[in-house]
PDB file of C-alpha atoms and ligand atoms in Angstrom:
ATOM      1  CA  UNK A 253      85.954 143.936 113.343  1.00 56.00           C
ATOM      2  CA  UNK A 254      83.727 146.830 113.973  1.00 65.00           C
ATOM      3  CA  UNK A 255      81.989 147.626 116.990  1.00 64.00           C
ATOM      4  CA  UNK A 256      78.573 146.606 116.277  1.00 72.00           C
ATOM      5  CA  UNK A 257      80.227 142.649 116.031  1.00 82.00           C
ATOM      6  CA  UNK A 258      81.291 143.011 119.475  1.00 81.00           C
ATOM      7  CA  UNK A 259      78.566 143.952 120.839  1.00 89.00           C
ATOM      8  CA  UNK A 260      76.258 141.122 119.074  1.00 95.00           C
ATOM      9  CA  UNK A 261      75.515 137.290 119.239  1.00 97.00           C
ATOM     10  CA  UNK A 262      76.714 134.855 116.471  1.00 98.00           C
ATOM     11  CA  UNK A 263      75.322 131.204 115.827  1.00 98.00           C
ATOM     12  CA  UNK A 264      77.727 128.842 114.654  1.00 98.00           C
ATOM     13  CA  UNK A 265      77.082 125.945 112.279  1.00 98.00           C
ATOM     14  CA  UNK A 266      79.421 123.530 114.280  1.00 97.00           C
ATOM     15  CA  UNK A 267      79.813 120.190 113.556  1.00 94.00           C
ATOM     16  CA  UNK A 268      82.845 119.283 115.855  1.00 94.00           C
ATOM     17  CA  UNK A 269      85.013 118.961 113.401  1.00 94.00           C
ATOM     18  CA  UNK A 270      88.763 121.377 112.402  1.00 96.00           C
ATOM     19  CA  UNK A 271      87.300 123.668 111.035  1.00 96.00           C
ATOM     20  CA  UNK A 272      83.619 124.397 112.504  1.00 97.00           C
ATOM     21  CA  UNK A 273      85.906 123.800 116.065  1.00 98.00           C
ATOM     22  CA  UNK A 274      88.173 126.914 114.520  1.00 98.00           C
ATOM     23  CA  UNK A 275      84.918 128.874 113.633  1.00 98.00           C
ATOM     24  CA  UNK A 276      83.545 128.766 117.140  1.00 98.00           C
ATOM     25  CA  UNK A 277      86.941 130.197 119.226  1.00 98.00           C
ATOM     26  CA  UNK A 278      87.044 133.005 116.448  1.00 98.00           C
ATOM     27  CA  UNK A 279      83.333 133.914 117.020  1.00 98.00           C
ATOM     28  CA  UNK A 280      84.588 133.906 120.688  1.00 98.00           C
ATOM     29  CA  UNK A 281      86.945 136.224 120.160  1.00 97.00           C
ATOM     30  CA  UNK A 282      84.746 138.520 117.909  1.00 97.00           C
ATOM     31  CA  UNK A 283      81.314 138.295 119.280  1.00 98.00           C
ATOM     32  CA  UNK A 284      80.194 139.184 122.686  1.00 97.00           C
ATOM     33  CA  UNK A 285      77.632 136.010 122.634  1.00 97.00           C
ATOM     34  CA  UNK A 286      78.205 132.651 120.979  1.00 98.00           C
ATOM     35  CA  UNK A 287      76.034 129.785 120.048  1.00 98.00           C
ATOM     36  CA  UNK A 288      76.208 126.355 118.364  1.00 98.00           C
ATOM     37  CA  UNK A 289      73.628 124.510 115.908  1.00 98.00           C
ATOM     38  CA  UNK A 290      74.819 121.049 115.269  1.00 97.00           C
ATOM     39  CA  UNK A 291      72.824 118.585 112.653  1.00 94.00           C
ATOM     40  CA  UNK A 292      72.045 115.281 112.061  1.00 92.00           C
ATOM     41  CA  UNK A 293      71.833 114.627 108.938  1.00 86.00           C
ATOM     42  CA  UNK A 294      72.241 110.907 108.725  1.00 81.00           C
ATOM     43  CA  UNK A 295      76.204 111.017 108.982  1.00 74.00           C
ATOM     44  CA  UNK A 296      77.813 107.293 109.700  1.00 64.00           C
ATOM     45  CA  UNK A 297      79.589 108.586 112.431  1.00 67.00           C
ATOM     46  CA  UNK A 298      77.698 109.828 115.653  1.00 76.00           C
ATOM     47  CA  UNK A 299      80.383 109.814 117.386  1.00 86.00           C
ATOM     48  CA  UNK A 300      81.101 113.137 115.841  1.00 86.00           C
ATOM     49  CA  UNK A 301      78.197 114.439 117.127  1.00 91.00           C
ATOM     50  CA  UNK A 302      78.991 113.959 121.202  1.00 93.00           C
ATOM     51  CA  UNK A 303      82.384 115.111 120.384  1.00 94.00           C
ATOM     52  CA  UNK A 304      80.754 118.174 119.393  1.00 96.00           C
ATOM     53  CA  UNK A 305      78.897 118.047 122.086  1.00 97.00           C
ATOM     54  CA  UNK A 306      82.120 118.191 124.598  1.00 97.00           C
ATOM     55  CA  UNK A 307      83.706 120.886 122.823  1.00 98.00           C
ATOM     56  CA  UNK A 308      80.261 122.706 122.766  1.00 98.00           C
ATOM     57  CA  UNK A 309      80.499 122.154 126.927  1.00 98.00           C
ATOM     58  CA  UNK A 310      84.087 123.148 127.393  1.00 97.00           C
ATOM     59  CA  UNK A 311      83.962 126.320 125.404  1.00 98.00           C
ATOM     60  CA  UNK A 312      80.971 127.317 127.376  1.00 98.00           C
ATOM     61  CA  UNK A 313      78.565 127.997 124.725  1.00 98.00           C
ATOM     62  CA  UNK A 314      74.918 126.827 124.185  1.00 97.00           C
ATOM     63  CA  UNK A 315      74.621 123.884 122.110  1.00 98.00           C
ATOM     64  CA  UNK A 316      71.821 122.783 119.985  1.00 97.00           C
ATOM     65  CA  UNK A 317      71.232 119.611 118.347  1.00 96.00           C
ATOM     66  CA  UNK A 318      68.885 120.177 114.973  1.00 96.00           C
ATOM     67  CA  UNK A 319      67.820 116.884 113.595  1.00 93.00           C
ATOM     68  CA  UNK A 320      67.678 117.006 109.242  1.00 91.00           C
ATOM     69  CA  UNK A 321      68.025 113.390 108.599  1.00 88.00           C
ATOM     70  CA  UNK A 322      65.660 113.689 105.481  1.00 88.00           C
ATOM     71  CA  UNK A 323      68.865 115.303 103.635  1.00 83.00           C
ATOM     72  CA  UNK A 324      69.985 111.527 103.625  1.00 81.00           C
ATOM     73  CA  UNK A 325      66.847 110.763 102.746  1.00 82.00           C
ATOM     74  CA  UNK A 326      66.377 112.807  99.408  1.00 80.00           C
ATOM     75  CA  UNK A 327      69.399 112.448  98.265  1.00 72.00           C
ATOM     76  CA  UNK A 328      72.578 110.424  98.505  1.00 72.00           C
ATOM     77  CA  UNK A 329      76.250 110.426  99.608  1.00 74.00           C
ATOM     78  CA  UNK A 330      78.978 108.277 100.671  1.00 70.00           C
ATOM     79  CA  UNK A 331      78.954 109.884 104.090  1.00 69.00           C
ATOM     80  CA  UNK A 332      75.596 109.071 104.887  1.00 74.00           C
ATOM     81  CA  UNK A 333      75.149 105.850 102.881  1.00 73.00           C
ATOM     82  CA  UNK A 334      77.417 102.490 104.164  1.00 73.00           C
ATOM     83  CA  UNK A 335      76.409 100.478 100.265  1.00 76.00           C
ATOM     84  CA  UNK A 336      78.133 103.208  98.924  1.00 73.00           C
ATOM     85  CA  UNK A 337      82.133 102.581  98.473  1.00 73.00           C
ATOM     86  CA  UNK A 338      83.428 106.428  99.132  1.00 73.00           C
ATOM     87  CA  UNK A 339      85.559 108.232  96.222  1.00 70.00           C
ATOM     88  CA  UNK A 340      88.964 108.698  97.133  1.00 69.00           C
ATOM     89  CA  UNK A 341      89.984 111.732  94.507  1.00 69.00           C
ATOM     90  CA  UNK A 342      87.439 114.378  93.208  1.00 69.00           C
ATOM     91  CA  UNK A 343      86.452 112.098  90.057  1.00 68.00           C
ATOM     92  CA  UNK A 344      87.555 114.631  86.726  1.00 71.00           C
ATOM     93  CA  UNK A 345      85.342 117.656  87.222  1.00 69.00           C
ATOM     94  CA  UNK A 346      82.756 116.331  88.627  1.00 73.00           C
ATOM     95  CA  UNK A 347      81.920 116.242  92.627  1.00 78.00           C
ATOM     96  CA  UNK A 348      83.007 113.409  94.923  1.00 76.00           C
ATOM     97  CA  UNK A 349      80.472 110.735  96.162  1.00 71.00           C
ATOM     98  CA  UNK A 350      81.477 112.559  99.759  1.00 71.00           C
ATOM     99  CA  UNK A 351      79.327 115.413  98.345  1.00 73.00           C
ATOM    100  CA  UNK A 352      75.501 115.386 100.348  1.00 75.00           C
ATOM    101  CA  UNK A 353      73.579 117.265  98.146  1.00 80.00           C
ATOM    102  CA  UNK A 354      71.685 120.320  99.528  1.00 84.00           C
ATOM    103  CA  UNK A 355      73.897 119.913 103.167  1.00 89.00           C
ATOM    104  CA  UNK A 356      74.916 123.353 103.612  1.00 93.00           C
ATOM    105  CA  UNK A 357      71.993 125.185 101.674  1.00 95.00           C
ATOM    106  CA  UNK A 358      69.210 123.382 103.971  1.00 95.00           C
ATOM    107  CA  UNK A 359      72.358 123.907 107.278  1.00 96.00           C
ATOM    108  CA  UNK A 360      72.259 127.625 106.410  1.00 98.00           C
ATOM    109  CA  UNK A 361      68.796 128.261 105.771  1.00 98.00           C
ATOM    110  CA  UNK A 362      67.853 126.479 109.179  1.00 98.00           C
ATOM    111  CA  UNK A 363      70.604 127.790 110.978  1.00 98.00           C
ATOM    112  CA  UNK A 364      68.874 131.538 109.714  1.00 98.00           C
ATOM    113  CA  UNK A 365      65.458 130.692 111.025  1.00 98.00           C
ATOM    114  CA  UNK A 366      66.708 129.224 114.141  1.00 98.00           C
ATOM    115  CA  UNK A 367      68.552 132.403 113.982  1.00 98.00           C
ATOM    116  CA  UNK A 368      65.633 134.852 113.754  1.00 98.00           C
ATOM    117  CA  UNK A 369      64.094 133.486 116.271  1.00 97.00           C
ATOM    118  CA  UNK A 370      66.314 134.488 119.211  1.00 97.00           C
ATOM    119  CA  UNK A 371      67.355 137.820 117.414  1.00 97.00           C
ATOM    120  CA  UNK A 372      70.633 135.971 115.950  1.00 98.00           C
ATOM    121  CA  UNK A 373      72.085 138.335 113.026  1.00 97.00           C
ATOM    122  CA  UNK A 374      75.213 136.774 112.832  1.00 98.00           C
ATOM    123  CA  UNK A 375      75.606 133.366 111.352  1.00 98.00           C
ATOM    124  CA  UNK A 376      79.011 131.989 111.005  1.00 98.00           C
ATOM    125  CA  UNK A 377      80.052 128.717 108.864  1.00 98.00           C
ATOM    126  CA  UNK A 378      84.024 126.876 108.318  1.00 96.00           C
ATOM    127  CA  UNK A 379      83.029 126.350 104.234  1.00 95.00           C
ATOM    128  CA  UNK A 380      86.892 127.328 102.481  1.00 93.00           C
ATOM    129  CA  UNK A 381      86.993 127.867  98.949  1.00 91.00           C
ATOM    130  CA  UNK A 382      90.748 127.270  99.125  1.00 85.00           C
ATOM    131  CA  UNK A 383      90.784 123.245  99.242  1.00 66.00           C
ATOM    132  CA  UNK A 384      88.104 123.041  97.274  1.00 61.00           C
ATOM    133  CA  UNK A 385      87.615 119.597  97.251  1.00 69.00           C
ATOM    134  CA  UNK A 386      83.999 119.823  94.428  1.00 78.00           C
ATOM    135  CA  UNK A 387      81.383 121.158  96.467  1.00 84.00           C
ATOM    136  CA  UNK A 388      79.879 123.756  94.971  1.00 88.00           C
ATOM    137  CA  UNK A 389      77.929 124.817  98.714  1.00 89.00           C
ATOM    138  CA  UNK A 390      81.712 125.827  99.557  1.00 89.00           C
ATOM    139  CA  UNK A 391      82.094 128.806  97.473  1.00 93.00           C
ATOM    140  CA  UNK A 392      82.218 131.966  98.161  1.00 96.00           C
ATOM    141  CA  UNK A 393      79.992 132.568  95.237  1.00 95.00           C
ATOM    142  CA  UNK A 394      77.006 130.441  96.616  1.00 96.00           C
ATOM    143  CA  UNK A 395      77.570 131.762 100.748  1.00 97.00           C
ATOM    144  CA  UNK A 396      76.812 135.314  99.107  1.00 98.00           C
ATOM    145  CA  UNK A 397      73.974 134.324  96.840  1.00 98.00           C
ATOM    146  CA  UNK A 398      72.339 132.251  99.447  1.00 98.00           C
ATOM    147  CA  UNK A 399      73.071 135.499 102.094  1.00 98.00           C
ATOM    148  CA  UNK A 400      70.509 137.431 100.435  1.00 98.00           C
ATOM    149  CA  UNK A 401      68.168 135.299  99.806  1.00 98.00           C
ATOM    150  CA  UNK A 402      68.018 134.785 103.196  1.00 98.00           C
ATOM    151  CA  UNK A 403      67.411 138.366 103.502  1.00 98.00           C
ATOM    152  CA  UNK A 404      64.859 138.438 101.262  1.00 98.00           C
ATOM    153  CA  UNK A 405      63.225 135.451 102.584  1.00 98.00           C
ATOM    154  CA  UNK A 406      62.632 136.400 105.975  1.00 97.00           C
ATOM    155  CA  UNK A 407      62.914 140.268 105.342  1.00 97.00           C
ATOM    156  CA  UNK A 408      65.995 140.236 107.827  1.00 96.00           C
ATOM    157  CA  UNK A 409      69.557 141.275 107.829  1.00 97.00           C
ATOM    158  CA  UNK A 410      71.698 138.754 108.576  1.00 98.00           C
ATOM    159  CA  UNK A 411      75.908 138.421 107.780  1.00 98.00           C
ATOM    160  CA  UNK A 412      77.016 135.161 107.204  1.00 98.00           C
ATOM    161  CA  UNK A 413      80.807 134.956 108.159  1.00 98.00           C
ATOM    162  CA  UNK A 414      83.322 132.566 106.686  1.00 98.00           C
ATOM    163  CA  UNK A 415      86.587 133.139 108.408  1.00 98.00           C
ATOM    164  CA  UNK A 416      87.998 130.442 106.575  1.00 97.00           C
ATOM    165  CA  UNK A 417      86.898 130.701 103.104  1.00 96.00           C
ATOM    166  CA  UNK A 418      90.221 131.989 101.452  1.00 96.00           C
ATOM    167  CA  UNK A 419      92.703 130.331 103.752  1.00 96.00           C
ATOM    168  CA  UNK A 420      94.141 126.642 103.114  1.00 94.00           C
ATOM    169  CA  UNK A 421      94.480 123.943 105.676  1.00 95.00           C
ATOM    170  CA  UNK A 422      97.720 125.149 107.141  1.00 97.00           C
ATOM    171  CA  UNK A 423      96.316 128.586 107.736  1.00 97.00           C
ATOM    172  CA  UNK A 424      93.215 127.074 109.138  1.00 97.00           C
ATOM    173  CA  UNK A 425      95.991 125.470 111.876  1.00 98.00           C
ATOM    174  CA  UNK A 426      97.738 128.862 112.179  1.00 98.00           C
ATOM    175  CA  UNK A 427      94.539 130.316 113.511  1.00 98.00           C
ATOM    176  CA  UNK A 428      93.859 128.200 115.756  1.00 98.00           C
ATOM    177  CA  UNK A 429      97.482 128.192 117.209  1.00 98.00           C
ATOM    178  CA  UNK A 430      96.647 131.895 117.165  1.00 98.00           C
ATOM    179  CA  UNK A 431      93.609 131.571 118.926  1.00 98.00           C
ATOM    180  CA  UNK A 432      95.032 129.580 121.439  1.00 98.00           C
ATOM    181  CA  UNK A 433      93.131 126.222 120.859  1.00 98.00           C
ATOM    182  CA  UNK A 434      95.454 124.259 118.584  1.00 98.00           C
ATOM    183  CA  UNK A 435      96.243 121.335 120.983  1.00 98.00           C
ATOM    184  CA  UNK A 436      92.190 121.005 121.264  1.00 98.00           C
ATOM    185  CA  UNK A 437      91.616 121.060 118.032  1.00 97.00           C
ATOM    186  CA  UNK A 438      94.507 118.503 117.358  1.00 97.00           C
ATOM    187  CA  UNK A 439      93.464 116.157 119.921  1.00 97.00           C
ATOM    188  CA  UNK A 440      89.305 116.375 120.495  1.00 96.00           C
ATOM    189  CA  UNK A 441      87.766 117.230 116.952  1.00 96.00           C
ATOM    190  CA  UNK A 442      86.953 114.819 114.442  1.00 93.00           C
ATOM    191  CA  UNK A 443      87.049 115.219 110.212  1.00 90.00           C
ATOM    192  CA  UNK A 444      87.906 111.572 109.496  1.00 91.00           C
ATOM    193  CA  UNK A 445      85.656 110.390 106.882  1.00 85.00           C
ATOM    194  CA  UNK A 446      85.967 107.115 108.856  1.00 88.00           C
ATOM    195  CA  UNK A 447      85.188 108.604 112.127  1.00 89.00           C
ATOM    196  CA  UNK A 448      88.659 108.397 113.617  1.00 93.00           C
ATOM    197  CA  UNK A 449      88.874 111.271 115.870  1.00 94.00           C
ATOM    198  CA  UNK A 450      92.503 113.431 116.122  1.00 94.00           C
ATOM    199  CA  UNK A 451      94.931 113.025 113.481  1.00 94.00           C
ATOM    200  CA  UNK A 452      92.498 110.209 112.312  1.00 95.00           C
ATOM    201  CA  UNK A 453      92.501 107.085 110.181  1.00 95.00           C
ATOM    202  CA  UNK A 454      95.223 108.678 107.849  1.00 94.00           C
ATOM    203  CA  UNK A 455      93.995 108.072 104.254  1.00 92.00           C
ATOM    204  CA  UNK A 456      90.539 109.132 103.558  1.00 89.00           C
ATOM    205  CA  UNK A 457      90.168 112.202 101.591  1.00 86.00           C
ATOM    206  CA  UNK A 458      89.508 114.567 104.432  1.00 88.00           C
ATOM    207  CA  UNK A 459      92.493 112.984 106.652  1.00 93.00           C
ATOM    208  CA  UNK A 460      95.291 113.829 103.705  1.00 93.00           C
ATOM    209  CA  UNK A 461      93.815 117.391 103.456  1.00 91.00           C
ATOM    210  CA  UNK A 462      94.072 117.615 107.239  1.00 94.00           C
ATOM    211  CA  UNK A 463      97.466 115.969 107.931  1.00 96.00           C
ATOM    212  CA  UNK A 464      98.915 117.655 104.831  1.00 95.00           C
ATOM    213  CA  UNK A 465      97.787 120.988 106.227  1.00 96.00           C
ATOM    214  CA  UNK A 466      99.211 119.872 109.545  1.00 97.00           C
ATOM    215  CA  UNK A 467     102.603 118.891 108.589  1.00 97.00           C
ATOM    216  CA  UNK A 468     103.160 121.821 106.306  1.00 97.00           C
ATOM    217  CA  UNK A 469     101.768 124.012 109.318  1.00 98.00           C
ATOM    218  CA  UNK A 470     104.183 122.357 112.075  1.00 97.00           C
ATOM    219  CA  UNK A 471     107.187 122.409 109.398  1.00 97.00           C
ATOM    220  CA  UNK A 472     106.734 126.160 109.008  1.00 95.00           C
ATOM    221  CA  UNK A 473     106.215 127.073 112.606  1.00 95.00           C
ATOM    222  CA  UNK A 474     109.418 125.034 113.657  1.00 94.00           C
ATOM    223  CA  UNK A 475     111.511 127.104 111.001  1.00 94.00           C
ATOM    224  CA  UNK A 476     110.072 129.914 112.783  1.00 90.00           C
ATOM    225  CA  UNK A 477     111.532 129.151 115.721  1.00 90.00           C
ATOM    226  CA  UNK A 478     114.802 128.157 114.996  1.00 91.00           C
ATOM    227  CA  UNK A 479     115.052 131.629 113.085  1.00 89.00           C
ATOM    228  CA  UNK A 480     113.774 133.377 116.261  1.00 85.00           C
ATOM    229  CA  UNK A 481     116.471 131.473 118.526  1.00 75.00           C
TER     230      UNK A 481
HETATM  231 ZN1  LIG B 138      90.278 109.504 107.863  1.00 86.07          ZN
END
């Protein structure tokens, strides 16, 4: 972290879920200001939304609720559309119905301007290319391209930070053990595709990655301790 981090505000793209929830308490710990941009974009669950909300409030850090709903509108998605029976598996090599098209390209870009406006450099986002579950908007490749074009665009200088783009789930839980926050985390975020909050409902797509990271997290940090007894 150099210097000119600490001394500077970040705006998180925070959604309330693990891993936006593990992007804000790192930007807490490596920026001297934080902020939150949340969206609705149409998603089944509110719910997620005023869970965001709370952790927003507890953490102590602005929180600022962007409606986009037209991304639902444009185009579609299982998570956004209830006629739409959601895709359990990435389908061959092509990108699950789960996939909103455009979600974190338009998410970035207004993040940016929102961004500009209060003299925001720093944008931070959870996208991983490490469980790469088919969405292209999660790769490293496209955070980088879409970084300066953001530049160019507004003729600004902004660093969009990915903490977790090369770590998998069980990392993800590491850092936020390390961070201090893992019982929060655990207990008042929400990733369930079916808007369980916690461990969730258990078998939608984005439960197994969670609770697989979990388990393999909480297996390796109890061998851990046994060795260190
Ligand atoms: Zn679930």
């Amino acid at each position: 972290m150099d210097m000119k981090m600490r001394d500077s505000e970040a705006l998180v793209v925070f959604s309330g879920g693990q891993d936006s929830t593990t992007c804000l308490f790192w930007a807490l710990k490596n920026f001297k200001k934080v902020s939150t941009i949340t969206f609705l974009y149409g998603q089944k669950h509110s719910k997620e939304v005023e869970m965001a909300r709370a952790i927003a409030e507890k953490a102590g850090v602005d929180f600022h609720l962007q409606d986009v709903s037209f991304i639902s509108q444009i185009g579609s998605s299982s998570l956004t559309d209830t006629s739409i029976v959601m895709d359990q598996e990435r389908p061959g090599n092509s990108v699950p119905n789960t996939f909103v098209p455009g979600r974190n390209l338009f998410f970035l870009s207004i993040a940016a301007v929102y961004a500009r406006e209060r003299g925001i450099k720093h944008l931070v986002t959870g996208v991983s290319q490490t469980d790469f579950s088919g969405y292209p908007d999660c790769r490293d490749s496209f955070i980088k391209s879409l970084n300066v074009t953001l530049n160019l665009a507004m003729d600004d200088q902004f660093v969009i930070h990915t903490p977790l783009m090369w770590i998998d789930k069980a990392e993800t839980w590491e850092l936020a053990d390390k961070l201090g926050v893992f019982d929060l985390i655990r207990n008042e975020t929400l990733t369930c595709y079916n808007g369980v909050p916690g461990d969730g409902c258990g078998h939608c797509p984005s439960c197994k990655l969670r609770n697989e990271g979990l388990n393999s997290y909480l297996a390796r940090r109890e061998a851990k301790q046994k060795n260190n007894k």
